[in-house]
Tab-separated table of C-alpha atoms in Angstrom:
chain	number	residue	atom	x	y	z
A	10	MET	CA	160.821	58.017	84.236
A	11	ILE	CA	159.004	54.860	83.135
A	12	GLU	CA	158.554	56.298	79.657
A	13	MET	CA	162.308	56.779	79.412
A	14	VAL	CA	163.066	53.120	80.122
A	15	CYS	CA	160.103	51.750	78.136
A	16	THR	CA	159.791	53.643	74.867
A	17	ASN	CA	157.668	52.610	71.893
A	18	ARG	CA	155.695	49.973	73.765
A	19	PRO	CA	152.098	50.214	72.548
A	20	GLU	CA	150.646	48.136	75.388
A	21	GLY	CA	151.362	50.951	77.853
A	22	PHE	CA	153.471	51.366	80.962
A	23	GLY	CA	151.252	49.989	83.731
A	24	PRO	CA	151.029	46.403	84.972
A	25	LEU	CA	148.163	45.488	82.625
A	26	SER	CA	148.177	46.035	78.894
A	27	HIS	CA	145.976	48.714	77.348
A	28	LEU	CA	145.550	46.466	74.331
A	29	TYR	CA	144.826	43.211	76.144
A	30	SER	CA	143.511	43.573	79.691
A	31	HIS	CA	144.409	39.984	80.595
A	32	MET	CA	148.111	40.483	79.839
A	33	LEU	CA	151.021	41.990	81.735
A	34	THR	CA	152.913	44.684	79.867
A	35	SER	CA	156.478	44.083	78.753
A	36	CYS	CA	157.383	47.318	80.525
A	37	PHE	CA	156.123	45.942	83.849
A	38	LEU	CA	158.067	42.740	83.286
A	39	ASP	CA	161.313	44.526	82.380
A	40	THR	CA	161.167	47.221	85.071
A	41	ILE	CA	159.474	45.467	87.999
A	42	LEU	CA	159.140	41.696	87.838
A	43	VAL	CA	162.536	40.585	86.492
A	44	PRO	CA	164.599	43.215	88.417
A	45	LEU	CA	162.659	42.310	91.577
A	46	CYS	CA	164.848	39.208	91.827
A	47	THR	CA	167.886	41.459	92.200
A	48	TRP	CA	166.352	43.613	94.935
A	49	VAL	CA	165.176	40.608	96.943
A	50	TYR	CA	168.528	38.859	96.478
A	51	LEU	CA	170.531	41.852	97.699
A	52	LEU	CA	168.224	42.369	100.678
A	53	ALA	CA	168.455	38.688	101.588
A	54	LEU	CA	172.256	38.829	101.305
A	55	VAL	CA	172.409	41.630	103.857
A	56	ILE	CA	170.026	39.865	106.247
A	57	LEU	CA	171.842	36.535	105.981
A	58	ALA	CA	175.237	38.215	106.363
A	59	VAL	CA	174.103	39.821	109.630
A	60	THR	CA	172.606	36.515	110.782
A	61	GLY	CA	175.750	34.596	109.860
A	62	THR	CA	177.983	37.045	111.708
A	63	ARG	CA	175.917	36.712	114.877
A	64	LEU	CA	175.859	32.925	114.667
A	65	SER	CA	179.614	32.699	114.121
A	66	THR	CA	180.236	35.022	117.072
A	67	ARG	CA	178.003	32.930	119.303
A	68	ALA	CA	179.664	29.710	118.134
A	69	SER	CA	183.148	31.073	118.819
A	70	GLN	CA	182.106	32.088	122.319
A	71	GLN	CA	180.737	28.625	123.043
A	72	SER	CA	183.807	26.887	121.639
A	73	SER	CA	186.073	28.952	123.878
A	74	ARG	CA	184.437	27.499	126.988
A	75	PRO	CA	186.285	24.618	128.692
A	76	SER	CA	184.886	21.192	127.964
A	77	ASP	CA	184.430	18.434	130.522
A	78	VAL	CA	184.444	15.687	127.910
A	79	SER	CA	187.382	13.347	128.194
A	80	HIS	CA	189.100	12.246	125.010
A	81	TYR	CA	190.394	8.729	124.754
A	82	PRO	CA	193.052	7.854	122.197
A	83	VAL	CA	192.116	5.377	119.500
A	84	HIS	CA	194.871	3.000	118.518
A	85	LYS	CA	195.125	1.799	114.931
A	86	THR	CA	197.675	-0.405	113.279
A	87	THR	CA	199.953	0.956	110.571
A	88	GLU	CA	198.266	-1.260	107.972
A	89	ASP	CA	194.807	0.063	108.840
A	90	VAL	CA	195.966	3.651	108.604
A	91	GLU	CA	197.632	3.059	105.231
A	92	ILE	CA	194.547	1.355	103.744
A	93	VAL	CA	192.266	4.153	104.891
A	94	ARG	CA	194.671	6.773	103.551
A	95	LEU	CA	194.873	5.180	100.097
A	96	GLU	CA	191.117	4.675	99.793
A	97	THR	CA	190.315	8.175	100.994
A	98	GLY	CA	192.985	9.737	98.795
A	99	GLY	CA	191.687	8.023	95.660
A	100	ARG	CA	188.103	9.079	96.275
A	101	THR	CA	189.164	12.617	97.123
A	102	ARG	CA	191.115	13.034	93.873
A	103	ARG	CA	188.226	11.730	91.761
A	104	HIS	CA	185.739	13.936	93.567
A	105	ALA	CA	188.011	16.961	93.223
A	106	LYS	CA	188.330	16.502	89.452
A	107	THR	CA	184.591	16.037	88.998
A	108	ARG	CA	183.782	19.021	91.166
A	109	MET	CA	186.301	21.162	89.291
A	110	ALA	CA	184.694	20.227	85.961
A	111	PHE	CA	181.222	21.173	87.208
A	112	SER	CA	182.549	24.383	88.744
A	113	ILE	CA	184.112	25.423	85.435
A	114	LEU	CA	180.820	24.681	83.675
A	115	PHE	CA	178.994	26.744	86.303
A	116	TYR	CA	181.107	29.854	85.702
A	117	LEU	CA	180.986	29.392	81.924
A	118	LEU	CA	177.193	29.365	82.120
A	119	ILE	CA	177.221	32.579	84.140
A	120	PHE	CA	179.452	34.165	81.498
A	121	ALA	CA	177.111	32.921	78.766
A	122	GLN	CA	174.149	34.376	80.633
A	123	ILE	CA	175.861	37.750	80.889
A	124	VAL	CA	176.384	37.658	77.122
A	125	MET	CA	172.709	36.778	76.571
A	126	CYS	CA	171.606	39.658	78.814
A	127	ILE	CA	173.846	42.040	76.877
A	128	LEU	CA	172.363	40.745	73.626
A	129	GLU	CA	168.798	41.336	74.818
A	130	ILE	CA	169.580	44.831	76.104
A	131	VAL	CA	171.429	45.830	72.932
A	132	ARG	CA	168.642	44.565	70.691
A	133	LEU	CA	165.953	46.315	72.749
A	134	SER	CA	167.961	49.521	72.594
A	135	TYR	CA	168.551	49.116	68.860
A	136	ALA	CA	164.804	48.687	68.351
A	137	ASP	CA	164.261	51.863	70.418
A	138	ARG	CA	161.956	50.030	72.833
A	139	GLY	CA	163.791	50.916	76.037
A	140	ILE	CA	165.750	48.500	78.187
A	141	GLY	CA	163.732	48.793	81.386
A	142	LEU	CA	165.781	47.941	84.457
A	143	LEU	CA	167.209	44.786	82.923
A	144	PRO	CA	170.854	45.884	83.478
A	145	PHE	CA	170.359	45.210	87.187
A	146	THR	CA	170.355	41.516	86.306
A	147	PHE	CA	174.124	41.841	85.929
A	148	VAL	CA	174.303	42.648	89.644
A	149	THR	CA	172.659	39.330	90.458
A	150	LEU	CA	174.828	37.346	88.066
A	151	VAL	CA	178.112	38.826	89.265
A	152	GLY	CA	177.047	38.865	92.913
A	153	ALA	CA	175.874	35.252	92.915
A	154	ALA	CA	179.082	34.176	91.174
A	155	MET	CA	181.198	35.940	93.810
A	156	VAL	CA	179.169	34.491	96.667
A	157	HIS	CA	179.543	31.024	95.164
A	158	TYR	CA	183.280	31.429	94.549
A	159	THR	CA	183.977	32.710	98.063
A	160	GLN	CA	181.561	30.180	99.595
A	161	GLY	CA	179.527	32.937	101.133
A	162	LEU	CA	182.674	34.901	102.016
A	163	GLU	CA	183.873	31.804	103.835
A	164	GLY	CA	180.765	31.273	105.907
A	165	MET	CA	179.846	34.862	106.732
A	166	ILE	CA	176.603	34.636	104.727
A	167	PHE	CA	174.337	32.147	106.461
A	168	GLY	CA	172.534	29.777	104.069
A	169	TRP	CA	174.079	31.289	100.933
A	170	LYS	CA	173.735	28.022	98.984
A	171	TYR	CA	169.966	28.071	99.336
A	172	LEU	CA	169.821	31.774	98.520
A	173	ASN	CA	171.770	31.315	95.289
A	174	LEU	CA	169.640	28.326	94.353
A	175	ALA	CA	166.497	30.363	95.013
A	176	VAL	CA	167.622	33.304	92.876
A	177	TRP	CA	168.383	31.089	89.855
A	178	ILE	CA	164.944	29.513	90.145
A	179	ALA	CA	163.303	32.923	90.608
A	180	LEU	CA	165.008	34.322	87.510
A	181	ALA	CA	163.947	31.290	85.491
A	182	VAL	CA	160.345	31.688	86.669
A	183	THR	CA	160.128	35.448	86.054
A	184	ASN	CA	161.600	35.089	82.591
A	185	GLY	CA	159.202	32.205	82.021
A	186	VAL	CA	156.330	34.571	82.792
A	187	LYS	CA	157.837	36.968	80.271
A	188	VAL	CA	157.843	34.327	77.536
A	189	ALA	CA	154.304	33.259	78.434
A	190	GLU	CA	153.063	36.833	78.041
A	191	GLU	CA	154.887	37.170	74.720
A	192	ILE	CA	153.212	33.991	73.489
A	193	LYS	CA	149.828	35.486	74.406
A	194	GLU	CA	150.755	38.687	72.613
A	195	GLY	CA	151.651	36.834	69.439
A	196	THR	CA	154.594	37.147	67.102
A	197	GLY	CA	152.856	39.789	65.006
A	198	ALA	CA	152.675	42.324	67.831
A	199	THR	CA	155.975	43.937	66.891
A	200	LYS	CA	155.870	43.199	63.196
A	201	GLY	CA	158.460	45.224	61.346
A	202	SER	CA	160.426	45.922	64.524
A	203	LYS	CA	164.196	45.599	64.625
A	204	TYR	CA	163.681	43.208	67.532
A	205	PRO	CA	160.543	41.159	66.809
A	206	VAL	CA	158.757	39.213	69.527
A	207	SER	CA	159.785	35.902	67.970
A	208	ASP	CA	163.463	36.763	68.373
A	209	GLU	CA	162.943	38.006	71.921
A	210	MET	CA	161.099	34.810	72.823
A	211	THR	CA	164.019	32.769	71.513
A	212	ASP	CA	166.588	34.798	73.447
A	213	VAL	CA	164.647	34.711	76.708
A	214	SER	CA	163.928	30.988	76.323
A	215	VAL	CA	167.657	30.328	76.053
A	216	MET	CA	168.184	32.398	79.197
A	217	ILE	CA	165.550	30.353	81.038
A	218	GLY	CA	167.402	27.179	80.104
A	219	VAL	CA	170.685	28.599	81.367
A	220	TYR	CA	169.088	29.683	84.654
A	221	GLY	CA	167.700	26.185	85.040
A	222	MET	CA	171.132	24.649	84.508
A	223	LEU	CA	172.657	27.096	86.988
A	224	ALA	CA	170.072	26.048	89.565
A	225	ILE	CA	170.891	22.375	89.019
A	226	LEU	CA	174.635	22.970	89.279
A	227	GLU	CA	174.225	25.215	92.323
A	228	GLY	CA	172.290	22.497	94.086
A	229	PHE	CA	174.683	19.767	92.995
A	230	LEU	CA	177.824	21.643	94.014
A	231	GLY	CA	176.200	22.651	97.290
A	232	VAL	CA	175.509	19.019	98.154
A	233	TRP	CA	178.997	18.054	96.947
A	234	ARG	CA	180.592	20.316	99.549
A	235	LYS	CA	178.860	18.500	102.407
């Protein structure tokens, strides 16, 4: 099975290279390390969804109980109310426009990352080197985008902001390990290949940058919602 997804890789199919014992194989990176982010993300989504459902059920039960707290009306003049309304309205409109701009950038970056993943997979396939389990990265990209857009399915997924932030960082780190191993391997390792190491390093480096920007925007937009 591994040989089918990692063809023509002289370093072997195990975790450590047969050529350089101190290096991880590209097959291990493409079939285990990078896709691991997807498996952990999906598992965490299920766990947090169950946790969020239980917490929301408990909160609704507590809110349905009668409260002994007395509420006293607060009287404000018409002028005070109008001033507060104008100030709040102006800030809200500015914040909404800024947040919309960053949200559009966020989804454009996800689209760009999907294109970069397709490019890497196509070039690996064209070079007859096997694509590993890299297509599962699409699951993370689309899933994280949907979770972000629906705000964790409107609160059903507990702590979804932190989970999305973590997965962008994890993908940046795992792809960073991939580039580091390719640097150790050297650009001449796949000399004459239709997808040389130098090109792959460039593509993956761009993807790392995009993941980093997604992490920044995820954190920024998460704070913005508070």
